[in-house]
């Protein structure tokens, strides 16, 4: 990792490349969910039965110390459903946040007892009172549809198909001229200048630049390999010639700091 912001005494360990990634709880990713493959999996030793699969979709069961069977909280079910589908951590946090707001807005009643009227009122409140953007309103709707269909297993409700998404307004993109961009970069602090220049010169997203690793920079080909980008996809982006020497200097300084961390 290129250590854009070097902070001592990090709580996580850095690997050989120096990258720091959040540690998520282990998730059993071998559970088959499509119904058309249940017959093939049901013959395997220790495989889940069809009732087990549907119970997992609606809510897992845990056995406490006294042997009693308990059902996890709703938000824990949402987290488990996101992780078993390999959703990104940001998507998981956004979905959990919207489900929490939806439950609180309806007097902490369980979503099973709520219907189309409560869902429409919640989305209307977001648009009228909180004046959120259309993309934010659609994100809230996606989270609630995920809750009903994939967590609670209520995908056959007819009113779910009639929910209308907000329309995105057509906007003209703002494109800076070369002189404007030059003046903008001149006012950026030196510690963040290289990141800002890479974002503009390569087209990377912010978190893709933050997670950039040394081994993903290819100076010979003049390109950067973006790993696990949006949608979990990899891609290559061009490395501007003007940024190659500053990037080499940053990598050299980062390697020195990394060697000092390993020597501690």
Tab-separated table of C-alpha atoms in Angstrom:
chain	number	residue	atom	x	y	z
A	1	UNK	CA	0.000	0.000	0.000
A	2	UNK	CA	1.280	3.443	-0.852
A	3	UNK	CA	0.714	4.802	2.672
A	4	UNK	CA	-0.945	8.047	1.659
A	5	UNK	CA	-1.424	8.939	5.330
A	6	UNK	CA	1.226	7.335	7.494
A	7	UNK	CA	-0.025	6.716	11.029
A	8	UNK	CA	2.056	4.909	13.679
A	9	UNK	CA	0.834	2.023	15.811
A	10	UNK	CA	-1.783	0.717	13.412
A	11	UNK	CA	-4.167	-1.777	15.075
A	12	UNK	CA	-4.006	-4.190	12.105
A	13	UNK	CA	-0.960	-5.996	10.804
A	14	UNK	CA	0.354	-5.105	7.384
A	15	UNK	CA	1.436	-7.815	4.984
A	16	UNK	CA	4.455	-7.940	2.708
A	17	UNK	CA	2.939	-5.366	0.351
A	18	UNK	CA	2.053	-3.116	3.289
A	19	UNK	CA	-1.696	-3.172	2.652
A	20	UNK	CA	-4.139	-2.864	5.525
A	21	UNK	CA	-7.583	-4.347	5.022
A	22	UNK	CA	-10.512	-4.488	7.454
A	23	UNK	CA	-10.958	-7.832	9.131
A	24	UNK	CA	-14.496	-9.134	8.720
A	25	UNK	CA	-15.983	-12.052	10.635
A	26	UNK	CA	-15.696	-15.373	8.871
A	27	UNK	CA	-18.760	-16.241	6.815
A	28	UNK	CA	-19.746	-19.657	5.543
A	29	UNK	CA	-19.755	-19.053	1.812
A	30	UNK	CA	-20.522	-22.637	0.770
A	31	UNK	CA	-24.271	-22.481	1.365
A	32	UNK	CA	-26.083	-23.016	-1.960
A	33	UNK	CA	-29.037	-20.673	-2.345
A	34	UNK	CA	-30.596	-21.329	-5.801
A	35	UNK	CA	-33.492	-23.739	-5.560
A	36	UNK	CA	-32.612	-25.565	-8.772
A	37	UNK	CA	-29.351	-26.876	-7.283
A	38	UNK	CA	-30.801	-28.070	-3.985
A	39	UNK	CA	-31.347	-31.548	-5.323
A	40	UNK	CA	-27.674	-31.942	-6.224
A	41	UNK	CA	-26.462	-30.534	-2.889
A	42	UNK	CA	-28.947	-32.388	-0.707
A	43	UNK	CA	-27.228	-35.686	-1.472
A	44	UNK	CA	-23.887	-34.482	-0.105
A	45	UNK	CA	-22.889	-35.372	3.468
A	46	UNK	CA	-23.779	-32.622	5.898
A	47	UNK	CA	-25.628	-30.569	3.276
A	48	UNK	CA	-28.485	-28.284	4.268
A	49	UNK	CA	-32.002	-29.459	3.553
A	50	UNK	CA	-34.602	-27.376	1.722
A	51	UNK	CA	-36.276	-26.225	4.988
A	52	UNK	CA	-32.837	-25.302	6.326
A	53	UNK	CA	-32.134	-23.152	3.275
A	54	UNK	CA	-35.427	-21.280	3.561
A	55	UNK	CA	-34.990	-20.849	7.310
A	56	UNK	CA	-31.531	-19.402	6.649
A	57	UNK	CA	-33.051	-16.927	4.219
A	58	UNK	CA	-35.598	-15.766	6.755
A	59	UNK	CA	-33.393	-15.845	9.835
A	60	UNK	CA	-30.744	-18.142	11.273
A	61	UNK	CA	-31.169	-19.943	14.548
A	62	UNK	CA	-28.640	-19.964	17.379
A	63	UNK	CA	-28.460	-22.206	20.429
A	64	UNK	CA	-27.781	-20.414	23.692
A	65	UNK	CA	-26.028	-21.731	26.775
A	66	UNK	CA	-29.221	-23.295	28.124
A	67	UNK	CA	-29.971	-24.987	24.789
A	68	UNK	CA	-32.811	-22.638	23.876
A	69	UNK	CA	-33.160	-21.761	20.187
A	70	UNK	CA	-33.027	-18.019	19.568
A	71	UNK	CA	-33.391	-15.976	16.389
A	72	UNK	CA	-30.815	-13.226	15.720
A	73	UNK	CA	-31.841	-9.618	15.512
A	74	UNK	CA	-33.141	-8.209	12.269
A	75	UNK	CA	-30.019	-6.154	11.551
A	76	UNK	CA	-27.810	-9.204	12.099
A	77	UNK	CA	-29.921	-11.064	9.546
A	78	UNK	CA	-29.403	-8.239	7.052
A	79	UNK	CA	-25.637	-8.357	7.612
A	80	UNK	CA	-25.548	-12.135	7.148
A	81	UNK	CA	-27.610	-11.932	3.952
A	82	UNK	CA	-25.241	-9.294	2.529
A	83	UNK	CA	-22.095	-11.219	3.390
A	84	UNK	CA	-23.293	-14.540	2.026
A	85	UNK	CA	-23.894	-12.744	-1.293
A	86	UNK	CA	-20.422	-11.142	-1.226
A	87	UNK	CA	-21.753	-7.584	-1.098
A	88	UNK	CA	-19.201	-4.888	-0.386
A	89	UNK	CA	-18.763	-3.573	3.140
A	90	UNK	CA	-20.110	-0.169	2.117
A	91	UNK	CA	-23.261	-1.723	0.652
A	92	UNK	CA	-23.758	-3.743	3.825
A	93	UNK	CA	-23.448	-0.671	6.040
A	94	UNK	CA	-25.798	1.334	3.814
A	95	UNK	CA	-28.464	-1.396	3.796
A	96	UNK	CA	-28.250	-1.883	7.565
A	97	UNK	CA	-28.546	1.873	8.086
A	98	UNK	CA	-31.640	2.192	5.905
A	99	UNK	CA	-33.355	-0.789	7.553
A	100	UNK	CA	-32.678	0.741	10.980
A	101	UNK	CA	-34.139	4.097	9.907
A	102	UNK	CA	-37.176	2.375	8.386
A	103	UNK	CA	-37.930	0.478	11.594
A	104	UNK	CA	-37.444	3.541	13.803
A	105	UNK	CA	-39.632	5.681	11.538
A	106	UNK	CA	-42.498	3.203	12.020
A	107	UNK	CA	-42.439	3.000	15.796
A	108	UNK	CA	-40.010	0.042	15.985
A	109	UNK	CA	-42.581	-2.271	14.470
A	110	UNK	CA	-41.286	-5.335	12.657
A	111	UNK	CA	-41.211	-4.955	8.845
A	112	UNK	CA	-43.352	-8.085	8.492
A	113	UNK	CA	-46.366	-6.185	9.815
A	114	UNK	CA	-45.687	-3.158	7.600
A	115	UNK	CA	-46.973	-2.805	4.063
A	116	UNK	CA	-46.943	-0.686	0.954
A	117	UNK	CA	-48.446	2.327	2.724
A	118	UNK	CA	-45.651	2.477	5.316
A	119	UNK	CA	-42.970	1.953	2.672
A	120	UNK	CA	-44.379	4.680	0.423
A	121	UNK	CA	-44.733	7.061	3.386
A	122	UNK	CA	-41.100	6.483	4.375
A	123	UNK	CA	-39.817	7.190	0.855
A	124	UNK	CA	-42.082	10.244	0.553
A	125	UNK	CA	-40.776	11.593	3.859
A	126	UNK	CA	-37.225	11.281	2.564
A	127	UNK	CA	-38.044	13.311	-0.525
A	128	UNK	CA	-40.301	15.977	1.000
A	129	UNK	CA	-38.950	16.571	4.512
A	130	UNK	CA	-35.316	15.562	4.270
A	131	UNK	CA	-34.987	16.583	0.601
A	132	UNK	CA	-32.642	13.748	-0.298
A	133	UNK	CA	-31.425	13.218	-3.854
A	134	UNK	CA	-33.093	10.748	-6.189
A	135	UNK	CA	-30.083	8.414	-5.945
A	136	UNK	CA	-30.341	8.397	-2.132
A	137	UNK	CA	-34.053	7.654	-2.296
A	138	UNK	CA	-33.429	4.779	-4.714
A	139	UNK	CA	-30.715	3.426	-2.435
A	140	UNK	CA	-33.184	3.368	0.456
A	141	UNK	CA	-35.717	1.577	-1.744
A	142	UNK	CA	-33.132	-1.010	-2.830
A	143	UNK	CA	-32.245	-1.688	0.800
A	144	UNK	CA	-35.875	-2.208	1.784
A	145	UNK	CA	-36.583	-4.444	-1.227
A	146	UNK	CA	-33.538	-6.483	-0.264
A	147	UNK	CA	-34.924	-6.736	3.278
A	148	UNK	CA	-38.311	-8.043	2.177
A	149	UNK	CA	-37.129	-10.331	-0.607
A	150	UNK	CA	-33.813	-11.740	0.560
A	151	UNK	CA	-33.941	-11.470	4.350
A	152	UNK	CA	-37.605	-11.975	5.238
A	153	UNK	CA	-38.392	-14.158	2.205
A	154	UNK	CA	-41.484	-12.105	1.271
A	155	UNK	CA	-40.619	-11.808	-2.427
A	156	UNK	CA	-44.083	-12.875	-3.587
A	157	UNK	CA	-45.843	-9.826	-2.193
A	158	UNK	CA	-47.653	-8.210	-5.158
A	159	UNK	CA	-47.165	-4.652	-3.941
A	160	UNK	CA	-43.379	-4.989	-4.067
A	161	UNK	CA	-43.522	-5.042	-7.859
A	162	UNK	CA	-45.491	-1.806	-7.993
A	163	UNK	CA	-42.981	0.353	-6.141
A	164	UNK	CA	-41.809	3.196	-8.388
A	165	UNK	CA	-38.226	4.394	-8.289
A	166	UNK	CA	-37.321	8.077	-8.323
A	167	UNK	CA	-36.142	9.539	-11.627
A	168	UNK	CA	-32.640	10.924	-11.840
A	169	UNK	CA	-32.532	14.504	-13.118
A	170	UNK	CA	-30.400	15.093	-16.207
A	171	UNK	CA	-27.345	17.147	-15.304
A	172	UNK	CA	-24.569	18.550	-17.463
A	173	UNK	CA	-21.200	17.391	-16.070
A	174	UNK	CA	-18.716	20.020	-14.917
A	175	UNK	CA	-15.413	19.665	-16.754
A	176	UNK	CA	-12.458	21.793	-15.652
A	177	UNK	CA	-10.177	23.374	-18.186
A	178	UNK	CA	-6.428	22.717	-18.072
A	179	UNK	CA	-5.777	26.106	-16.495
A	180	UNK	CA	-8.483	25.575	-13.860
A	181	UNK	CA	-7.118	22.119	-13.052
A	182	UNK	CA	-3.571	23.475	-12.775
A	183	UNK	CA	-4.677	26.170	-10.333
A	184	UNK	CA	-6.732	23.651	-8.329
A	185	UNK	CA	-3.806	21.246	-7.906
A	186	UNK	CA	-1.551	24.142	-6.939
A	187	UNK	CA	-3.705	24.822	-3.862
A	188	UNK	CA	-3.739	21.208	-2.647
A	189	UNK	CA	-1.456	20.232	0.219
A	190	UNK	CA	1.685	18.363	-0.768
A	191	UNK	CA	0.678	15.228	1.177
A	192	UNK	CA	-2.537	14.905	-0.856
A	193	UNK	CA	-1.339	16.331	-4.174
A	194	UNK	CA	-0.247	13.009	-5.656
A	195	UNK	CA	-3.559	11.367	-4.798
A	196	UNK	CA	-5.545	14.199	-6.380
A	197	UNK	CA	-3.390	14.100	-9.507
A	198	UNK	CA	-3.797	10.324	-9.793
A	199	UNK	CA	-7.564	10.574	-9.372
A	200	UNK	CA	-7.792	13.037	-12.230
A	201	UNK	CA	-5.112	11.524	-14.462
A	202	UNK	CA	-6.165	7.872	-14.195
A	203	UNK	CA	-9.909	8.074	-13.549
A	204	UNK	CA	-9.681	5.919	-10.417
A	205	UNK	CA	-12.277	6.210	-7.689
A	206	UNK	CA	-11.284	7.511	-4.283
A	207	UNK	CA	-11.162	4.171	-2.446
A	208	UNK	CA	-9.406	2.533	-5.402
A	209	UNK	CA	-6.636	5.106	-5.027
A	210	UNK	CA	-6.507	4.709	-1.245
A	211	UNK	CA	-6.126	0.921	-1.589
A	212	UNK	CA	-3.517	1.135	-4.341
A	213	UNK	CA	-0.625	-1.290	-3.790
A	214	UNK	CA	2.973	-1.066	-4.942
A	215	UNK	CA	2.786	-4.258	-6.974
A	216	UNK	CA	-0.187	-2.904	-8.943
A	217	UNK	CA	1.882	-0.032	-10.409
A	218	UNK	CA	3.596	-1.058	-13.653
A	219	UNK	CA	6.110	1.612	-14.690
A	220	UNK	CA	7.329	-0.394	-17.718
A	221	UNK	CA	3.876	-0.559	-19.291
A	222	UNK	CA	2.811	2.791	-17.934
A	223	UNK	CA	-0.368	1.502	-16.314
A	224	UNK	CA	-1.998	0.769	-12.967
A	225	UNK	CA	-3.962	-2.380	-12.189
A	226	UNK	CA	-7.085	-1.593	-10.158
A	227	UNK	CA	-7.992	-4.601	-8.026
A	228	UNK	CA	-11.491	-5.343	-6.780
A	229	UNK	CA	-13.059	-2.137	-8.084
A	230	UNK	CA	-16.729	-1.336	-8.269
A	231	UNK	CA	-18.705	-4.513	-8.765
A	232	UNK	CA	-15.696	-6.608	-7.673
A	233	UNK	CA	-14.029	-6.191	-11.096
A	234	UNK	CA	-10.372	-5.613	-11.991
A	235	UNK	CA	-9.257	-3.220	-14.717
A	236	UNK	CA	-6.213	-1.360	-16.039
A	237	UNK	CA	-5.873	2.424	-16.181
A	238	UNK	CA	-3.096	4.490	-17.819
A	239	UNK	CA	-0.373	5.999	-15.656
A	240	UNK	CA	0.368	9.609	-16.710
A	241	UNK	CA	4.021	10.263	-17.568
A	242	UNK	CA	4.178	13.386	-15.387
A	243	UNK	CA	3.237	11.344	-12.317
A	244	UNK	CA	5.705	8.506	-12.741
A	245	UNK	CA	8.661	10.181	-11.027
A	246	UNK	CA	6.604	11.564	-8.083
A	247	UNK	CA	5.060	8.115	-7.664
A	248	UNK	CA	8.496	6.456	-7.628
A	249	UNK	CA	9.622	8.869	-4.907
A	250	UNK	CA	6.497	8.150	-2.835
A	251	UNK	CA	7.033	4.401	-3.169
A	252	UNK	CA	10.664	4.756	-2.063
A	253	UNK	CA	9.639	6.712	1.049
A	254	UNK	CA	6.904	4.215	1.819
A	255	UNK	CA	9.325	1.282	1.556
A	256	UNK	CA	11.615	2.954	4.072
A	257	UNK	CA	8.752	3.392	6.539
A	258	UNK	CA	7.602	-0.176	5.941
A	259	UNK	CA	11.094	-1.526	6.636
A	260	UNK	CA	11.214	0.442	9.873
A	261	UNK	CA	7.815	-1.004	10.911
A	262	UNK	CA	9.037	-4.566	10.251
A	263	UNK	CA	12.172	-3.929	12.318
A	264	UNK	CA	10.177	-2.990	15.401
